[in-house]
Coordinates of C-alpha atoms in Angstrom, one line a residue:
X1 CA 12.0 15.6 -27.8
X2 CA 12.4 12.5 -25.8
X3 CA 9.3 13.4 -23.7
X4 CA 7.2 14.1 -26.9
X5 CA 8.3 10.7 -28.3
X6 CA 7.2 9.0 -25.1
X7 CA 3.8 10.7 -25.2
X8 CA 3.3 9.8 -28.8
X9 CA 4.1 6.2 -28.0
X10 CA 1.5 6.3 -25.3
X11 CA -1.2 7.6 -27.7
X12 CA -0.4 4.9 -30.2
X13 CA -0.5 2.3 -27.5
X14 CA -3.8 3.6 -26.3
X15 CA -5.3 3.2 -29.7
X16 CA -3.9 -0.3 -29.9
X17 CA -5.3 -1.1 -26.5
X18 CA -8.8 0.2 -27.4
X19 CA -8.8 -2.0 -30.5
X20 CA -8.1 -5.2 -28.4
X21 CA -10.8 -7.8 -28.2
X22 CA -12.4 -9.0 -24.9
X23 CA -10.8 -12.0 -23.3
X24 CA -12.5 -15.4 -23.4
X25 CA -11.2 -18.7 -24.6
X26 CA -10.4 -22.2 -23.4
X27 CA -6.7 -21.2 -23.0
X28 CA -4.9 -19.7 -20.0
X29 CA -6.7 -17.0 -17.9
X30 CA -4.4 -14.0 -18.4
X31 CA -4.0 -11.8 -15.3
X32 CA -1.6 -8.8 -15.1
X33 CA 0.0 -6.2 -12.9
X34 CA 2.1 -3.1 -13.3
X35 CA 4.8 -2.7 -10.7
X36 CA 7.9 -0.7 -9.6
X37 CA 10.4 -3.4 -10.3
X38 CA 13.3 -1.0 -11.1
X39 CA 14.0 2.6 -10.5
X40 CA 14.5 4.8 -7.4
X41 CA 11.9 2.9 -5.3
X42 CA 11.1 -0.7 -6.0
X43 CA 8.4 -3.0 -4.7
X44 CA 8.9 -6.4 -6.4
X45 CA 7.5 -8.5 -3.6
X46 CA 3.8 -7.8 -4.2
X47 CA 3.8 -9.3 -7.8
X48 CA 6.2 -12.1 -6.7
X49 CA 3.7 -13.1 -4.0
X50 CA 0.8 -12.9 -6.4
X51 CA 2.6 -15.2 -8.8
X52 CA 3.4 -17.6 -6.1
X53 CA -0.3 -17.9 -5.2
X54 CA -1.2 -18.4 -8.9
X55 CA 1.6 -21.0 -9.4
X56 CA 0.2 -22.9 -6.4
X57 CA -3.3 -22.8 -7.9
X58 CA -2.0 -23.9 -11.3
X59 CA -0.2 -26.8 -9.6
X60 CA -3.6 -27.8 -8.1
X61 CA -5.3 -27.9 -11.5
X62 CA -6.0 -24.3 -12.1
X63 CA -9.5 -22.7 -12.2
X64 CA -12.1 -24.8 -13.9
X65 CA -9.3 -26.6 -15.6
X66 CA -7.6 -23.4 -16.9
X67 CA -4.2 -22.2 -15.9
X68 CA -3.5 -18.7 -14.7
X69 CA -1.0 -16.9 -16.9
X70 CA 0.4 -14.0 -14.7
X71 CA 2.2 -11.2 -16.3
X72 CA 4.0 -8.7 -14.0
X73 CA 5.5 -5.8 -15.9
X74 CA 7.9 -3.0 -14.8
X75 CA 6.8 0.6 -14.8
X76 CA 10.4 1.7 -13.9
X77 CA 8.9 4.6 -12.0
X78 CA 8.3 6.3 -15.4
X79 CA 4.8 7.4 -16.5
X80 CA 5.3 6.4 -20.1
X81 CA 6.5 3.0 -19.1
X82 CA 3.5 2.6 -16.7
X83 CA 1.1 3.4 -19.5
X84 CA 2.8 1.1 -22.0
X85 CA 2.8 -1.8 -19.5
X86 CA -0.9 -1.5 -18.9
X87 CA -1.7 -1.3 -22.6
X88 CA 0.5 -4.4 -23.3
X89 CA -1.4 -6.4 -20.7
X90 CA -4.9 -5.1 -21.1
X91 CA -5.0 -4.5 -24.8
X92 CA -2.3 -6.8 -26.2
X93 CA -2.7 -9.8 -23.9
X94 CA -6.4 -9.3 -23.2
X95 CA -6.1 -9.8 -19.5
X96 CA -9.3 -10.5 -17.5
X97 CA -8.1 -8.4 -14.5
X98 CA -5.2 -6.6 -12.9
X99 CA -4.1 -8.3 -9.7
X100 CA -1.3 -7.5 -7.2
X101 CA 0.1 -4.3 -8.8
X102 CA 2.4 -2.3 -6.6
X103 CA 3.7 1.1 -7.9
X104 CA 4.0 4.7 -6.9
X105 CA 2.4 6.0 -10.1
X106 CA 0.5 3.5 -12.0
X107 CA -3.0 4.2 -10.6
X108 CA -2.8 7.9 -11.6
X109 CA -1.5 7.0 -15.0
X110 CA -3.8 4.1 -15.8
X111 CA -7.1 4.7 -13.9
X112 CA -8.9 6.3 -16.8
X113 CA -7.6 3.7 -19.2
X114 CA -8.9 0.9 -17.0
X115 CA -12.3 2.6 -17.1
X116 CA -12.2 2.8 -20.9
X117 CA -11.3 -0.9 -21.2
X118 CA -13.8 -2.0 -18.5
X119 CA -11.2 -3.9 -16.6
X120 CA -10.8 -3.9 -12.8
X121 CA -7.6 -3.7 -10.8
X122 CA -7.0 -5.3 -7.3
X123 CA -3.8 -3.6 -6.4
X124 CA -1.6 -5.3 -3.9
X125 CA -0.2 -2.0 -2.6
X126 CA -2.0 1.2 -3.6
X127 CA 0.0 4.4 -3.0
X128 CA -1.0 7.4 -5.1
X129 CA -4.4 9.0 -4.5
X130 CA -5.9 7.7 -7.7
X131 CA -5.7 4.1 -6.3
X132 CA -8.4 5.1 -3.8
X133 CA -10.6 7.4 -5.9
X134 CA -11.3 5.3 -9.1
X135 CA -14.3 3.1 -9.7
X136 CA -12.0 0.5 -11.4
X137 CA -9.3 0.2 -8.8
X138 CA -9.7 -1.3 -5.3
X139 CA -6.4 -1.9 -3.4
X140 CA -6.3 -4.6 -0.7
X141 CA -4.1 -2.4 1.6
X142 CA -5.0 0.4 3.9
X143 CA -2.9 3.0 2.0
X144 CA -0.8 5.8 3.3
X145 CA -3.7 8.2 3.9
X146 CA -5.8 6.0 6.2
X147 CA -2.5 4.8 7.7
X148 CA -1.6 8.4 8.7
X149 CA -5.1 8.9 10.3
X150 CA -4.5 5.6 12.2
X151 CA -1.0 6.7 13.3
X152 CA -2.4 10.0 14.7
X153 CA -5.3 8.2 16.4
X154 CA -3.0 5.8 18.1
X155 CA -0.7 8.6 19.2
X156 CA -3.3 10.9 20.6
X157 CA -6.0 8.4 21.9
X158 CA -4.0 5.3 22.9
X159 CA -0.6 6.8 23.9
X160 CA -2.2 10.1 25.2
X161 CA 0.4 12.2 23.3
X162 CA 0.0 15.9 23.0
X163 CA 1.7 18.6 20.9
X164 CA 1.7 16.3 17.8
X165 CA 3.3 17.7 14.7
X166 CA 3.6 16.6 11.1
X167 CA 6.6 16.6 8.7
X168 CA 5.3 15.6 5.2
X169 CA 7.2 14.5 2.2
X170 CA 5.0 15.4 -0.7
X171 CA 5.3 13.7 -4.1
X172 CA 3.1 14.8 -7.0
X173 CA -0.5 15.6 -6.0
X174 CA -0.5 13.8 -2.6
X175 CA -0.7 16.8 -0.3
X176 CA -4.6 17.1 -0.4
X177 CA -4.9 13.4 0.5
X178 CA -2.5 13.7 3.5
X179 CA -4.3 16.9 4.6
X180 CA -7.6 15.0 4.4
X181 CA -6.1 12.3 6.5
X182 CA -5.1 14.8 9.2
X183 CA -8.5 16.5 8.9
X184 CA -10.1 13.1 9.5
X185 CA -8.2 12.7 12.7
X186 CA -9.1 16.2 13.8
X187 CA -12.8 15.6 13.1
X188 CA -12.8 12.4 15.1
X189 CA -10.8 13.7 18.1
X190 CA -11.4 17.4 18.0
X191 CA -7.6 17.9 18.2
X192 CA -5.3 19.9 16.0
X193 CA -1.6 19.5 15.0
X194 CA 0.7 21.9 16.8
X195 CA 2.9 22.4 13.7
X196 CA 3.1 21.1 10.2
X197 CA 5.8 21.4 7.5
X198 CA 4.9 20.0 4.1
X199 CA 8.2 21.0 2.5
X200 CA 10.3 18.0 3.7
X201 CA 12.1 16.6 0.7
X202 CA 12.3 13.0 -0.4
X203 CA 15.9 11.7 -0.4
X204 CA 17.2 14.7 1.5
X205 CA 20.9 14.6 2.4
X206 CA 20.4 16.4 5.8
X207 CA 17.1 16.8 7.7
X208 CA 18.7 18.8 10.6
X209 CA 16.9 22.1 9.7
X210 CA 13.5 20.4 9.6
X211 CA 14.1 18.7 12.9
X212 CA 15.3 21.9 14.6
X213 CA 12.2 23.8 13.5
X214 CA 9.9 21.1 14.8
X215 CA 11.7 21.0 18.1
X216 CA 11.6 24.8 18.4
X217 CA 7.9 24.6 17.7
X218 CA 7.3 22.6 20.8
X219 CA 6.6 19.2 19.2
X220 CA 6.6 16.2 21.5
X221 CA 5.5 13.7 18.8
X222 CA 5.9 13.8 15.1
X223 CA 4.0 12.0 12.3
X224 CA 6.0 11.6 9.1
X225 CA 5.2 9.8 5.8
X226 CA 8.8 8.8 4.9
X227 CA 10.5 6.1 2.9
X228 CA 13.0 4.1 5.0
X229 CA 16.2 5.9 4.1
X230 CA 14.6 9.3 4.8
X231 CA 13.2 8.2 8.2
X232 CA 16.6 6.8 9.2
X233 CA 18.1 10.2 8.4
X234 CA 15.5 12.1 10.3
X235 CA 15.9 10.0 13.4
X236 CA 19.7 10.3 13.2
X237 CA 19.3 14.1 12.9
X238 CA 17.1 14.2 16.0
X239 CA 19.6 12.1 17.9
X240 CA 22.4 14.4 16.8
X241 CA 20.5 17.3 18.2
X242 CA 20.1 15.5 21.5
X243 CA 16.3 15.3 20.9
X244 CA 15.7 11.8 22.3
X245 CA 12.3 12.2 24.0
X246 CA 10.3 12.7 20.8
X247 CA 7.8 10.0 19.8
X248 CA 7.6 9.1 16.1
X249 CA 4.2 8.2 14.6
X250 CA 5.2 6.7 11.3
X251 CA 3.5 4.6 8.5
X252 CA 3.9 1.1 7.2
X253 CA 6.4 2.3 4.7
X254 CA 9.1 2.0 7.3
X255 CA 8.0 -1.4 8.7
X256 CA 10.8 -3.7 7.8
X257 CA 13.4 -5.8 9.5
X258 CA 16.2 -3.8 7.7
X259 CA 14.8 -0.5 9.1
X260 CA 14.7 -1.9 12.7
X261 CA 18.3 -3.1 12.4
X262 CA 19.3 0.5 11.2
X263 CA 17.7 2.3 14.2
X264 CA 19.7 2.3 17.4
X265 CA 18.0 5.3 19.0
X266 CA 14.2 5.5 18.4
X267 CA 13.7 8.4 20.8
X268 CA 10.6 7.7 22.9
X269 CA 9.6 5.0 20.4
X270 CA 8.6 4.5 16.8
X271 CA 5.0 3.5 16.4
X272 CA 3.4 2.2 13.1
X273 CA -0.1 0.9 12.4
X274 CA 0.8 -2.1 10.3
X275 CA -1.6 -2.4 7.3
X276 CA -1.6 -6.2 7.6
X277 CA -1.2 -8.5 10.6
X278 CA 2.4 -7.8 11.7
X279 CA 4.7 -10.2 9.8
X280 CA 7.4 -9.9 12.4
X281 CA 5.2 -11.9 14.9
X282 CA 6.8 -15.0 13.5
X283 CA 4.6 -17.6 15.2
X284 CA 1.3 -16.0 14.4
X285 CA -1.5 -18.2 13.0
X286 CA -2.8 -15.2 11.0
X287 CA 0.3 -15.3 8.7
X288 CA 1.0 -19.0 8.7
X289 CA -0.1 -19.9 5.2
X290 CA 1.4 -16.7 3.7
X291 CA 4.7 -17.2 5.5
X292 CA 5.0 -20.8 4.4
X293 CA 4.3 -19.9 0.7
X294 CA 6.7 -17.0 0.7
X295 CA 9.4 -19.0 2.4
X296 CA 8.9 -21.9 0.0
X297 CA 9.4 -19.5 -3.0
X298 CA 12.2 -17.4 -1.5
X299 CA 10.1 -14.2 -1.4
X300 CA 11.0 -11.6 1.3
X301 CA 8.6 -11.5 4.2
X302 CA 7.3 -7.9 4.0
X303 CA 4.1 -5.9 4.0
X304 CA 4.4 -5.7 0.2
X305 CA 4.3 -9.5 -0.2
X306 CA 1.4 -9.7 2.2
X307 CA -0.5 -7.3 -0.2
X308 CA 0.3 -9.2 -3.3
X309 CA -0.6 -12.5 -1.6
X310 CA -4.0 -11.3 -0.5
X311 CA -4.9 -9.7 -3.8
X312 CA -4.3 -13.0 -5.6
X313 CA -6.0 -15.0 -3.0
X314 CA -9.1 -12.8 -3.1
X315 CA -9.2 -12.9 -6.9
X316 CA -9.1 -16.7 -6.9
X317 CA -11.9 -16.9 -4.4
X318 CA -14.1 -14.7 -6.6
X319 CA -13.4 -16.3 -10.0
X320 CA -13.9 -19.8 -8.6
X321 CA -17.5 -18.8 -8.0
X322 CA -18.1 -17.8 -11.6
X323 CA -20.5 -20.0 -13.5
X324 CA -19.6 -20.2 -17.2
X325 CA -16.7 -18.8 -19.1
X326 CA -14.1 -16.7 -17.3
X327 CA -13.8 -13.5 -19.3
X328 CA -13.1 -9.9 -18.5
X329 CA -16.8 -9.2 -18.5
X330 CA -17.6 -12.1 -16.2
X331 CA -14.8 -11.3 -13.8
X332 CA -15.8 -7.7 -13.7
X333 CA -19.4 -8.6 -12.9
X334 CA -18.3 -11.1 -10.2
X335 CA -16.0 -8.5 -8.5
X336 CA -18.8 -5.9 -8.6
X337 CA -21.3 -8.3 -7.1
X338 CA -19.0 -10.2 -4.6
X339 CA -19.7 -10.5 -0.9
X340 CA -17.0 -9.2 1.5
X341 CA -14.2 -11.7 2.2
X342 CA -12.7 -11.8 5.7
X343 CA -9.1 -12.8 6.3
X344 CA -7.1 -12.9 9.6
X345 CA -4.3 -11.0 7.9
X346 CA -6.4 -7.8 7.7
X347 CA -8.8 -6.0 10.1
X348 CA -11.3 -5.1 7.4
X349 CA -13.1 -7.5 5.1
X350 CA -12.3 -7.0 1.4
X351 CA -14.9 -6.2 -1.2
X352 CA -14.6 -4.6 -4.6
X353 CA -18.2 -3.8 -5.2
X354 CA -20.0 -1.2 -7.3
X355 CA -18.6 1.9 -5.7
X356 CA -17.2 4.9 -7.5
X357 CA -14.3 4.9 -5.0
X358 CA -12.6 2.2 -3.0
X359 CA -10.9 3.2 0.2
X360 CA -12.5 0.8 2.6
X361 CA -9.6 -0.8 4.5
X362 CA -9.6 1.2 7.7
X363 CA -7.7 -1.0 10.2
X364 CA -4.1 -1.3 11.3
X365 CA -2.3 -3.3 14.0
X366 CA -0.1 -1.0 16.1
X367 CA 3.5 -2.1 16.4
X368 CA 6.5 -0.5 18.2
X369 CA 10.2 -0.1 17.7
X370 CA 12.0 0.9 20.9
X371 CA 15.6 2.2 21.3
X372 CA 18.3 -0.5 21.6
X373 CA 16.1 -3.4 20.6
X374 CA 16.5 -3.4 16.8
X375 CA 13.2 -5.3 16.5
X376 CA 9.5 -4.6 16.1
X377 CA 7.1 -5.8 18.7
X378 CA 3.3 -5.8 19.0
X379 CA 2.0 -2.6 20.7
X380 CA -1.6 -3.8 20.9
X381 CA -3.6 -7.0 21.1
X382 CA -6.2 -6.1 18.5
X383 CA -6.8 -4.0 15.3
X384 CA -7.1 -0.3 15.6
X385 CA -10.0 1.0 13.4
X386 CA -10.8 4.4 12.1
X387 CA -14.3 5.1 13.6
X388 CA -17.1 5.6 11.1
X389 CA -18.5 9.1 11.1
X390 CA -22.0 10.1 10.0

């Protein structure tokens, strides 16, 4: 009964959203985002960072004399809440665009609605496959699927690793996207995984059986798509089995200072292709402006806040070039027709453009966590790119 009530609420909210008028006035420019701010997995930094960028712009006079009114709503990791949040912002508040969203589910839930409402979303952190397969959503980050291809490429082509295996934690409909990422690596290198297990659970209490099977299969390196607590458990399970010469090819999802502090034995090393220029390189000029703004506003220095910061920065760059009134229609037109924007925090210029899909960020910066160091260090001196194929 509760589920039926939630679905009914979504239908009613959809109708209300469709009835909303297009934005356009001399008042504030309303911009929104849908985020995982509470629930099992939270990513508050992306929308916090976007708000900090807009607050700074407002303090400087706004855009064409208009202030940015930024609304960041919580999807609570719940599909009904994600749908309701989008409809409140898009239909109720008549936002001109969605900027800096960060959620595990919101793209899948709201992609079709965004098409119906002719509004574009520049996600700060795109996760689910719909974030990269919709004409109206273009995340600024690499995303977990290209990140896995990059991780495999770095392991096989730069580190020269063989006998690479995959342990996949599959949520919802993500398996085809991870399989496509692995297939992309195989197509580029001509190499195959030695072993793959796509039954590894999120939030498992004991990963020993999965680790033992991988070791018995002859794996010398493992790529995994874990959240931090799961990865910590997997590395500890390997250590408990005395498997300390395995190399871990992980994703940006574990790239944090808290993760580094929790890992005492990283086997033969944990390698990650960071989606943005590594924030743990504290003195880097690439991150200087971002770091100063985040520090000033008390926002954690993470990949999530890098994504939200860049989404808001790109958005401002585009709408400042609009001649005439800033409305949903004019913003959509400007994003569709924009020229690529380069930024030292990423290895691929950002462009929304007219495409039917948006999965164009294909560069990561390799970083390494070695045993006993409890800190990330650069593993390369330049971006690693996924080669284009004909």
